[in-house]
Amino acid sequence: MQFSKIGIVGCGQMGSGIAEVAAKAGLTVIAREINDELLSKGKGRIEKSLAKAVEKGKLSAEEKSTVMGRIKFTTGIGDLCGCDLVIEAATEDIKTKLGIFIELDKVCKPEAVLASNTSSLSITELAAGTSRPGKFLGMHFFNPVPVMKLVEVVRTVATDEQVIQAAKGFAEQVGKVPVLAKDGGGFIVNRLLVPYLFDAITVYQNGLASREDIDNGMKFGCGHPMGPLELNDFIGLDTMFYIGEILFEEFKEPRFAPPPLLKRMVQAGFLGKKTGRGFYDYRK
Ligand code: CAA
């Protein structure tokens, strides 16, 4: 089993990154968004990322247009009918994702594999909404997709072994390192990362140290590329809040519960880098 035509549903930060790395690897990509405005934003994101690569001499201008030419942008879900693998990267909301998979199940060919890029929802629950749980799995990429090397390949009890092997092969083809996880809340990375990021918010809230010193502690003491408060901002405080709620619901362990300060910041509309304010001020 090999994938040559890839569908991407949702062309936000994650979806556009996945579309970019797949097209760079020579694959044909159909990227779908719900309206023209979001679609052109997604296209712009890929253009900008490739232009940066050209600027740095990593890609020629000619290669950039070849890569862009491999991506077809559409608002019609029916255009994904010929895809071998469709990766959903829509909003982290179970109803939205289930709705998408019900539609994909209808329009995609029976042998097509469906994958979700969810970071915390149950892959099994999403698969159960389709008629093809054997051809359904999680493929969790990391932000920024063109830079981060990891893909979590997530199997449910129903996923066919050959689908897992094909997904691992696809991840390697697009330059990533696949790791295999069972469908347990947060998979590998968020299961470990979320309590750490929440702890950083709690110690900041309790006045242990300044935000800069908390971040510098982990950057210079442990060699992390970003400190935990900066990373919360980078992922998005609303996303962190949703992930925490889902993991807390699953495990009922306090370490997964979103800290009160995080909740207040989300209520205030301070969602991190994307809105200009989070633990840091990005407006300048
Ligand atoms: N697209 C393409 N390339 C990008 C990029 C983007 N969005 N952002 C950065 N880069 C590239 C830069 O061009 C640069 O490339 P070169 O080294 O070839 O010049 C390289 O990445 C480093 O970037 P910068 O010099 O601009 O900045 P930096 O050294 O501070 O690195 C960073 C930026 C890569 C984001 C780094 O800070 C980092 O690794 N941070 C941690 C990110 C992380 O942990 N992500 C996972 C979040 S968890 C998640 O995604 C899952 C979830 O479910 C919540």
mmCIF file of C-alpha atoms and ligand atoms in Angstrom:
data_model
loop_
_atom_site.group_PDB
_atom_site.id
_atom_site.type_symbol
_atom_site.label_atom_id
_atom_site.label_comp_id
_atom_site.label_asym_id
_atom_site.label_seq_id
_atom_site.Cartn_x
_atom_site.Cartn_y
_atom_site.Cartn_z
ATOM 1 C CA MET A 1 0.000 0.000 0.000
ATOM 2 C CA GLN A 2 1.429 3.379 -1.068
ATOM 3 C CA PHE A 3 -0.031 6.870 -1.150
ATOM 4 C CA SER A 4 0.550 9.167 -4.113
ATOM 5 C CA LYS A 5 -2.472 11.498 -4.026
ATOM 6 C CA ILE A 6 -2.952 13.159 -0.651
ATOM 7 C CA GLY A 7 -6.009 15.072 0.539
ATOM 8 C CA ILE A 8 -5.754 17.627 3.318
ATOM 9 C CA VAL A 9 -8.911 18.874 5.035
ATOM 10 C CA GLY A 10 -8.355 22.188 6.800
ATOM 11 C CA CYS A 11 -5.718 24.578 5.564
ATOM 12 C CA GLY A 12 -4.818 26.340 8.822
ATOM 13 C CA GLN A 13 -1.412 26.286 10.488
ATOM 14 C CA MET A 14 -1.187 22.467 10.591
ATOM 15 C CA GLY A 15 -2.998 21.590 7.356
ATOM 16 C CA SER A 16 -1.004 24.038 5.255
ATOM 17 C CA GLY A 17 2.228 22.696 6.773
ATOM 18 C CA ILE A 18 1.263 19.098 5.952
ATOM 19 C CA ALA A 19 0.265 20.117 2.401
ATOM 20 C CA GLU A 20 3.637 21.854 1.992
ATOM 21 C CA VAL A 21 5.798 18.935 3.148
ATOM 22 C CA ALA A 22 3.791 16.438 1.053
ATOM 23 C CA ALA A 23 4.085 18.591 -2.091
ATOM 24 C CA LYS A 24 7.810 19.115 -1.429
ATOM 25 C CA ALA A 25 8.174 15.327 -1.328
ATOM 26 C CA GLY A 26 6.755 15.167 -4.880
ATOM 27 C CA LEU A 27 3.233 14.055 -3.984
ATOM 28 C CA THR A 28 0.029 15.381 -5.534
ATOM 29 C CA VAL A 29 -1.988 17.273 -2.916
ATOM 30 C CA ILE A 30 -5.615 18.414 -2.816
ATOM 31 C CA ALA A 31 -6.067 20.965 -0.019
ATOM 32 C CA ARG A 32 -9.614 21.724 1.036
ATOM 33 C CA GLU A 33 -11.014 24.574 3.136
ATOM 34 C CA ILE A 34 -14.601 25.520 3.898
ATOM 35 C CA ASN A 35 -14.543 28.903 2.140
ATOM 36 C CA ASP A 36 -12.469 30.957 -0.298
ATOM 37 C CA GLU A 37 -11.169 33.302 2.376
ATOM 38 C CA LEU A 38 -9.684 30.520 4.535
ATOM 39 C CA LEU A 39 -8.436 28.759 1.409
ATOM 40 C CA SER A 40 -6.509 31.801 0.202
ATOM 41 C CA LYS A 41 -5.087 32.318 3.707
ATOM 42 C CA GLY A 42 -3.837 28.722 3.676
ATOM 43 C CA LYS A 43 -2.385 29.146 0.190
ATOM 44 C CA GLY A 44 -0.684 32.368 1.321
ATOM 45 C CA ARG A 45 0.856 30.558 4.304
ATOM 46 C CA ILE A 46 2.399 27.904 2.035
ATOM 47 C CA GLU A 47 3.596 30.555 -0.471
ATOM 48 C CA LYS A 48 5.243 32.501 2.360
ATOM 49 C CA SER A 49 6.954 29.454 3.837
ATOM 50 C CA LEU A 50 8.299 28.399 0.413
ATOM 51 C CA ALA A 51 9.392 31.984 -0.345
ATOM 52 C CA LYS A 52 11.391 31.930 2.905
ATOM 53 C CA ALA A 53 13.064 28.714 1.766
ATOM 54 C CA VAL A 54 13.934 30.364 -1.574
ATOM 55 C CA GLU A 55 15.337 33.406 0.259
ATOM 56 C CA LYS A 56 17.567 31.095 2.311
ATOM 57 C CA GLY A 57 18.769 29.310 -0.820
ATOM 58 C CA LYS A 58 17.172 25.990 0.229
ATOM 59 C CA LEU A 59 14.855 25.955 -2.802
ATOM 60 C CA SER A 60 15.077 27.559 -6.250
ATOM 61 C CA ALA A 61 12.295 29.842 -7.509
ATOM 62 C CA GLU A 62 11.562 27.208 -10.150
ATOM 63 C CA GLU A 63 11.255 24.446 -7.527
ATOM 64 C CA LYS A 64 8.923 26.678 -5.521
ATOM 65 C CA SER A 65 6.520 26.982 -8.437
ATOM 66 C CA THR A 66 6.762 23.232 -9.124
ATOM 67 C CA VAL A 67 5.856 22.530 -5.472
ATOM 68 C CA MET A 68 2.947 25.026 -5.574
ATOM 69 C CA GLY A 69 1.802 23.445 -8.845
ATOM 70 C CA ARG A 70 1.452 20.076 -7.099
ATOM 71 C CA ILE A 71 -1.200 21.492 -4.736
ATOM 72 C CA LYS A 72 -4.757 21.925 -5.925
ATOM 73 C CA PHE A 73 -6.808 24.220 -3.658
ATOM 74 C CA THR A 74 -10.530 23.615 -3.378
ATOM 75 C CA THR A 75 -13.606 24.254 -1.257
ATOM 76 C CA GLY A 76 -15.372 21.127 -2.561
ATOM 77 C CA ILE A 77 -15.000 18.029 -0.429
ATOM 78 C CA GLY A 78 -15.995 15.937 -3.482
ATOM 79 C CA ASP A 79 -12.635 16.864 -5.067
ATOM 80 C CA LEU A 80 -10.965 14.504 -2.557
ATOM 81 C CA CYS A 81 -12.642 11.470 -4.161
ATOM 82 C CA GLY A 82 -9.492 10.218 -5.904
ATOM 83 C CA CYS A 83 -7.133 10.559 -2.920
ATOM 84 C CA ASP A 84 -5.280 7.542 -1.488
ATOM 85 C CA LEU A 85 -4.832 9.179 1.928
ATOM 86 C CA VAL A 86 -6.842 12.054 3.402
ATOM 87 C CA ILE A 87 -5.495 13.812 6.498
ATOM 88 C CA GLU A 88 -7.973 15.905 8.442
ATOM 89 C CA ALA A 89 -6.500 18.956 10.192
ATOM 90 C CA ALA A 90 -9.626 20.927 11.114
ATOM 91 C CA THR A 91 -10.579 22.611 14.391
ATOM 92 C CA GLU A 92 -10.031 20.484 17.519
ATOM 93 C CA ASP A 93 -13.722 19.801 18.031
ATOM 94 C CA ILE A 94 -15.229 16.310 18.011
ATOM 95 C CA LYS A 95 -18.493 17.311 16.270
ATOM 96 C CA THR A 96 -16.671 19.196 13.499
ATOM 97 C CA LYS A 97 -14.253 16.336 12.919
ATOM 98 C CA LEU A 98 -16.943 13.642 13.003
ATOM 99 C CA GLY A 99 -18.991 15.624 10.457
ATOM 100 C CA ILE A 100 -15.960 15.837 8.156
ATOM 101 C CA PHE A 101 -15.221 12.109 8.404
ATOM 102 C CA ILE A 102 -18.835 11.151 7.690
ATOM 103 C CA GLU A 103 -18.627 13.217 4.489
ATOM 104 C CA LEU A 104 -15.169 11.887 3.573
ATOM 105 C CA ASP A 105 -16.349 8.326 4.075
ATOM 106 C CA LYS A 106 -19.083 8.964 1.492
ATOM 107 C CA VAL A 107 -16.960 10.696 -1.162
ATOM 108 C CA CYS A 108 -13.625 8.845 -0.907
ATOM 109 C CA LYS A 109 -12.918 5.588 -2.724
ATOM 110 C CA PRO A 110 -13.392 2.505 -0.503
ATOM 111 C CA GLU A 111 -9.671 1.687 -0.387
ATOM 112 C CA ALA A 112 -8.686 5.245 0.700
ATOM 113 C CA VAL A 113 -7.141 5.680 4.150
ATOM 114 C CA LEU A 114 -8.514 8.399 6.438
ATOM 115 C CA ALA A 115 -6.342 10.014 9.129
ATOM 116 C CA SER A 116 -6.858 12.680 11.751
ATOM 117 C CA ASN A 117 -4.198 15.132 12.899
ATOM 118 C CA THR A 118 -6.002 15.524 16.234
ATOM 119 C CA SER A 119 -3.694 16.049 19.210
ATOM 120 C CA SER A 120 -6.043 14.778 21.888
ATOM 121 C CA LEU A 121 -9.403 13.471 20.664
ATOM 122 C CA SER A 122 -10.114 9.750 20.496
ATOM 123 C CA ILE A 123 -9.129 8.266 17.133
ATOM 124 C CA THR A 124 -11.392 5.311 17.885
ATOM 125 C CA GLU A 125 -14.430 7.577 18.306
ATOM 126 C CA LEU A 126 -13.678 9.313 14.990
ATOM 127 C CA ALA A 127 -13.099 5.981 13.204
ATOM 128 C CA ALA A 128 -16.390 4.606 14.524
ATOM 129 C CA GLY A 129 -18.236 7.338 12.625
ATOM 130 C CA THR A 130 -17.044 5.824 9.333
ATOM 131 C CA SER A 131 -17.599 2.532 7.537
ATOM 132 C CA ARG A 132 -13.813 1.892 7.385
ATOM 133 C CA PRO A 133 -12.284 1.695 10.889
ATOM 134 C CA GLY A 134 -9.596 -0.671 9.526
ATOM 135 C CA LYS A 135 -8.431 2.123 7.203
ATOM 136 C CA PHE A 136 -8.500 4.826 9.856
ATOM 137 C CA LEU A 137 -5.665 6.103 12.062
ATOM 138 C CA GLY A 138 -4.147 9.148 13.723
ATOM 139 C CA MET A 139 -1.281 11.053 12.091
ATOM 140 C CA HIS A 140 -0.257 13.771 14.498
ATOM 141 C CA PHE A 141 2.196 16.356 13.118
ATOM 142 C CA PHE A 142 3.921 19.073 15.179
ATOM 143 C CA ASN A 143 4.055 22.835 14.820
ATOM 144 C CA PRO A 144 5.767 24.266 12.773
ATOM 145 C CA VAL A 145 5.230 21.281 10.474
ATOM 146 C CA PRO A 146 8.013 22.140 7.991
ATOM 147 C CA VAL A 147 10.526 22.167 10.895
ATOM 148 C CA MET A 148 9.434 19.601 13.495
ATOM 149 C CA LYS A 149 10.571 16.104 12.579
ATOM 150 C CA LEU A 150 7.978 14.038 14.444
ATOM 151 C CA VAL A 151 4.750 12.341 13.365
ATOM 152 C CA GLU A 152 2.845 10.251 15.896
ATOM 153 C CA VAL A 153 1.221 7.369 14.014
ATOM 154 C CA VAL A 154 -1.735 6.340 16.172
ATOM 155 C CA ARG A 155 -3.414 2.967 15.870
ATOM 156 C CA THR A 156 -6.772 1.943 17.259
ATOM 157 C CA VAL A 157 -7.681 -1.653 18.053
ATOM 158 C CA ALA A 158 -9.315 -1.764 14.604
ATOM 159 C CA THR A 159 -6.558 -0.249 12.402
ATOM 160 C CA ASP A 160 -5.138 -2.711 9.812
ATOM 161 C CA GLU A 161 -1.413 -3.420 10.193
ATOM 162 C CA GLN A 162 -0.722 -2.604 6.518
ATOM 163 C CA VAL A 163 -2.328 0.823 7.017
ATOM 164 C CA ILE A 164 0.043 1.505 9.925
ATOM 165 C CA GLN A 165 3.060 0.464 7.844
ATOM 166 C CA ALA A 166 1.920 2.610 4.890
ATOM 167 C CA ALA A 167 1.405 5.630 7.174
ATOM 168 C CA LYS A 168 4.896 5.179 8.631
ATOM 169 C CA GLY A 169 6.275 5.003 5.082
ATOM 170 C CA PHE A 170 4.406 8.179 4.136
ATOM 171 C CA ALA A 171 5.782 10.033 7.201
ATOM 172 C CA GLU A 172 9.320 9.023 6.211
ATOM 173 C CA GLN A 173 8.686 10.019 2.598
ATOM 174 C CA VAL A 174 7.804 13.570 3.720
ATOM 175 C CA GLY A 175 10.999 13.741 5.805
ATOM 176 C CA LYS A 176 9.576 12.950 9.234
ATOM 177 C CA VAL A 177 10.389 10.466 11.978
ATOM 178 C CA PRO A 178 7.317 8.333 12.774
ATOM 179 C CA VAL A 179 6.679 6.989 16.249
ATOM 180 C CA LEU A 180 3.934 4.497 16.914
ATOM 181 C CA ALA A 181 1.400 4.997 19.711
ATOM 182 C CA LYS A 182 -1.846 3.403 20.794
ATOM 183 C CA ASP A 183 -4.995 5.507 20.903
ATOM 184 C CA GLY A 184 -4.597 6.736 24.500
ATOM 185 C CA GLY A 185 -5.317 10.364 25.486
ATOM 186 C CA GLY A 186 -2.569 12.747 24.294
ATOM 187 C CA PHE A 187 -0.665 9.842 22.643
ATOM 188 C CA ILE A 188 3.031 10.091 23.617
ATOM 189 C CA VAL A 189 3.996 13.745 23.368
ATOM 190 C CA ASN A 190 0.984 15.565 24.795
ATOM 191 C CA ARG A 191 0.628 12.985 27.573
ATOM 192 C CA LEU A 192 4.063 14.139 28.783
ATOM 193 C CA LEU A 193 4.137 17.731 27.520
ATOM 194 C CA VAL A 194 0.777 19.032 28.750
ATOM 195 C CA PRO A 195 1.377 18.489 32.522
ATOM 196 C CA TYR A 196 4.791 20.185 32.144
ATOM 197 C CA LEU A 197 3.337 23.201 30.321
ATOM 198 C CA PHE A 198 0.519 23.470 32.894
ATOM 199 C CA ASP A 199 3.026 23.248 35.778
ATOM 200 C CA ALA A 200 4.910 26.205 34.307
ATOM 201 C CA ILE A 201 1.677 28.253 34.317
ATOM 202 C CA THR A 202 0.969 27.230 37.909
ATOM 203 C CA VAL A 203 4.424 28.165 39.219
ATOM 204 C CA TYR A 204 4.188 31.480 37.348
ATOM 205 C CA GLN A 205 0.716 32.064 38.831
ATOM 206 C CA ASN A 206 2.128 31.266 42.305
ATOM 207 C CA GLY A 207 4.895 33.842 41.885
ATOM 208 C CA LEU A 208 7.871 31.459 41.983
ATOM 209 C CA ALA A 209 9.773 33.443 39.340
ATOM 210 C CA SER A 210 9.279 35.857 36.450
ATOM 211 C CA ARG A 211 8.026 34.470 33.135
ATOM 212 C CA GLU A 212 11.423 35.204 31.552
ATOM 213 C CA ASP A 213 13.289 33.357 34.307
ATOM 214 C CA ILE A 214 10.956 30.347 34.126
ATOM 215 C CA ASP A 215 11.525 30.182 30.364
ATOM 216 C CA ASN A 216 15.265 30.817 30.612
ATOM 217 C CA GLY A 217 15.499 28.114 33.272
ATOM 218 C CA MET A 218 14.280 25.467 30.857
ATOM 219 C CA LYS A 219 16.033 26.935 27.799
ATOM 220 C CA PHE A 220 19.469 27.277 29.325
ATOM 221 C CA GLY A 221 19.223 24.629 32.024
ATOM 222 C CA CYS A 222 17.710 21.870 29.903
ATOM 223 C CA GLY A 223 18.464 22.914 26.327
ATOM 224 C CA HIS A 224 14.842 23.342 25.241
ATOM 225 C CA PRO A 225 14.460 25.567 22.147
ATOM 226 C CA MET A 226 11.624 27.489 23.835
ATOM 227 C CA GLY A 227 10.686 27.968 27.470
ATOM 228 C CA PRO A 228 7.322 26.549 28.608
ATOM 229 C CA LEU A 229 5.420 29.867 28.801
ATOM 230 C CA GLU A 230 6.665 30.853 25.349
ATOM 231 C CA LEU A 231 5.673 27.400 24.083
ATOM 232 C CA ASN A 232 2.169 27.737 25.580
ATOM 233 C CA ASP A 233 1.836 31.021 23.649
ATOM 234 C CA PHE A 234 3.204 29.410 20.489
ATOM 235 C CA ILE A 235 0.768 26.455 20.577
ATOM 236 C CA GLY A 236 -2.141 28.785 21.463
ATOM 237 C CA LEU A 237 -3.689 29.154 24.920
ATOM 238 C CA ASP A 238 -7.154 28.158 23.666
ATOM 239 C CA THR A 239 -5.671 24.992 22.142
ATOM 240 C CA MET A 240 -3.856 24.228 25.416
ATOM 241 C CA PHE A 241 -7.095 24.763 27.318
ATOM 242 C CA TYR A 242 -9.085 22.406 25.036
ATOM 243 C CA ILE A 243 -6.393 19.726 25.140
ATOM 244 C CA GLY A 244 -6.292 19.945 28.959
ATOM 245 C CA GLU A 245 -10.062 19.610 29.209
ATOM 246 C CA ILE A 246 -10.065 16.538 26.952
ATOM 247 C CA LEU A 247 -7.180 14.870 28.845
ATOM 248 C CA PHE A 248 -8.683 15.708 32.239
ATOM 249 C CA GLU A 249 -12.000 14.226 31.110
ATOM 250 C CA GLU A 250 -10.174 11.057 30.044
ATOM 251 C CA PHE A 251 -7.861 10.508 33.040
ATOM 252 C CA LYS A 252 -9.451 12.576 35.856
ATOM 253 C CA GLU A 253 -5.922 13.402 37.062
ATOM 254 C CA PRO A 254 -5.263 16.963 38.382
ATOM 255 C CA ARG A 255 -2.038 17.230 36.355
ATOM 256 C CA PHE A 256 -4.143 17.446 33.175
ATOM 257 C CA ALA A 257 -6.568 20.076 34.521
ATOM 258 C CA PRO A 258 -6.099 23.504 32.879
ATOM 259 C CA PRO A 259 -4.728 25.916 35.534
ATOM 260 C CA PRO A 260 -7.091 28.774 36.565
ATOM 261 C CA LEU A 261 -4.786 31.435 35.072
ATOM 262 C CA LEU A 262 -4.932 29.710 31.677
ATOM 263 C CA LYS A 263 -8.721 29.743 31.809
ATOM 264 C CA ARG A 264 -8.797 33.457 32.673
ATOM 265 C CA MET A 265 -6.411 34.308 29.864
ATOM 266 C CA VAL A 266 -8.532 32.427 27.341
ATOM 267 C CA GLN A 267 -11.647 34.185 28.669
ATOM 268 C CA ALA A 268 -9.855 37.515 28.187
ATOM 269 C CA GLY A 269 -9.059 36.632 24.566
ATOM 270 C CA PHE A 270 -5.299 36.417 25.254
ATOM 271 C CA LEU A 271 -4.689 33.347 23.123
ATOM 272 C CA GLY A 272 -0.925 33.676 22.684
ATOM 273 C CA LYS A 273 1.152 34.601 19.662
ATOM 274 C CA LYS A 274 -1.744 34.361 17.185
ATOM 275 C CA THR A 275 -3.748 37.133 18.913
ATOM 276 C CA GLY A 276 -0.709 39.251 19.850
ATOM 277 C CA ARG A 277 -1.043 38.643 23.605
ATOM 278 C CA GLY A 278 -0.471 35.692 25.847
ATOM 279 C CA PHE A 279 2.107 35.313 28.586
ATOM 280 C CA TYR A 280 4.145 37.703 26.414
ATOM 281 C CA ASP A 281 3.124 40.740 24.374
ATOM 282 C CA TYR A 282 3.778 40.215 20.637
ATOM 283 C CA ARG A 283 2.138 43.424 19.416
ATOM 284 C CA LYS A 284 5.316 45.420 19.098
HETATM 285 N N1 CAA B 1 7.966 27.346 8.586
HETATM 286 C C1 CAA B 1 9.120 26.975 8.000
HETATM 287 N N2 CAA B 1 10.338 27.090 8.588
HETATM 288 C C2 CAA B 1 10.375 27.644 9.812
HETATM 289 C C3 CAA B 1 9.197 28.066 10.503
HETATM 290 C C4 CAA B 1 7.963 27.902 9.819
HETATM 291 N N3 CAA B 1 6.813 28.248 10.379
HETATM 292 N N4 CAA B 1 9.575 28.558 11.698
HETATM 293 C C5 CAA B 1 10.902 28.442 11.786
HETATM 294 N N5 CAA B 1 11.398 27.885 10.658
HETATM 295 C C6 CAA B 1 12.790 27.530 10.363
HETATM 296 C C7 CAA B 1 13.620 28.775 10.125
HETATM 297 O O1 CAA B 1 13.557 29.164 8.768
HETATM 298 C C8 CAA B 1 15.003 28.307 10.532
HETATM 299 O O2 CAA B 1 15.591 27.562 9.481
HETATM 300 P P1 CAA B 1 17.214 27.541 9.296
HETATM 301 O O3 CAA B 1 17.788 27.004 10.576
HETATM 302 O O4 CAA B 1 17.425 26.630 8.131
HETATM 303 O O5 CAA B 1 17.607 28.953 9.036
HETATM 304 C C9 CAA B 1 14.739 27.339 11.682
HETATM 305 O O6 CAA B 1 13.375 26.918 11.522
HETATM 306 C C10 CAA B 1 14.908 28.011 13.019
HETATM 307 O O7 CAA B 1 14.021 29.135 13.063
HETATM 308 P P2 CAA B 1 14.392 30.573 13.607
HETATM 309 O O8 CAA B 1 15.874 30.812 13.494
HETATM 310 O O9 CAA B 1 13.478 31.582 13.013
HETATM 311 O O10 CAA B 1 13.959 30.543 15.136
HETATM 312 P P3 CAA B 1 14.336 29.537 16.262
HETATM 313 O O11 CAA B 1 15.734 29.040 16.161
HETATM 314 O O12 CAA B 1 13.905 30.251 17.491
HETATM 315 O O13 CAA B 1 13.374 28.282 16.019
HETATM 316 C C11 CAA B 1 11.366 27.088 16.330
HETATM 317 C C12 CAA B 1 11.974 28.417 15.944
HETATM 318 C C13 CAA B 1 11.737 26.039 15.278
HETATM 319 C C14 CAA B 1 9.862 27.271 16.353
HETATM 320 C C15 CAA B 1 11.977 26.653 17.720
HETATM 321 O O14 CAA B 1 11.828 27.702 18.648
HETATM 322 C C16 CAA B 1 11.332 25.416 18.279
HETATM 323 O O15 CAA B 1 11.686 24.308 17.915
HETATM 324 N N6 CAA B 1 10.398 25.605 19.243
HETATM 325 C C17 CAA B 1 9.674 24.508 19.878
HETATM 326 C C18 CAA B 1 8.508 24.133 19.007
HETATM 327 C C19 CAA B 1 7.755 22.990 19.558
HETATM 328 O O16 CAA B 1 7.992 22.471 20.643
HETATM 329 N N7 CAA B 1 6.751 22.560 18.792
HETATM 330 C C20 CAA B 1 5.868 21.511 19.207
HETATM 331 C C21 CAA B 1 4.670 22.108 19.846
HETATM 332 S S1 CAA B 1 3.551 20.883 20.417
HETATM 333 C C22 CAA B 1 2.617 20.545 19.071
HETATM 334 O O17 CAA B 1 2.750 21.065 18.011
HETATM 335 C C23 CAA B 1 1.627 19.474 19.231
HETATM 336 C C24 CAA B 1 0.400 19.720 19.941
HETATM 337 O O18 CAA B 1 -0.474 18.894 19.826
HETATM 338 C C25 CAA B 1 0.158 20.844 20.846
#
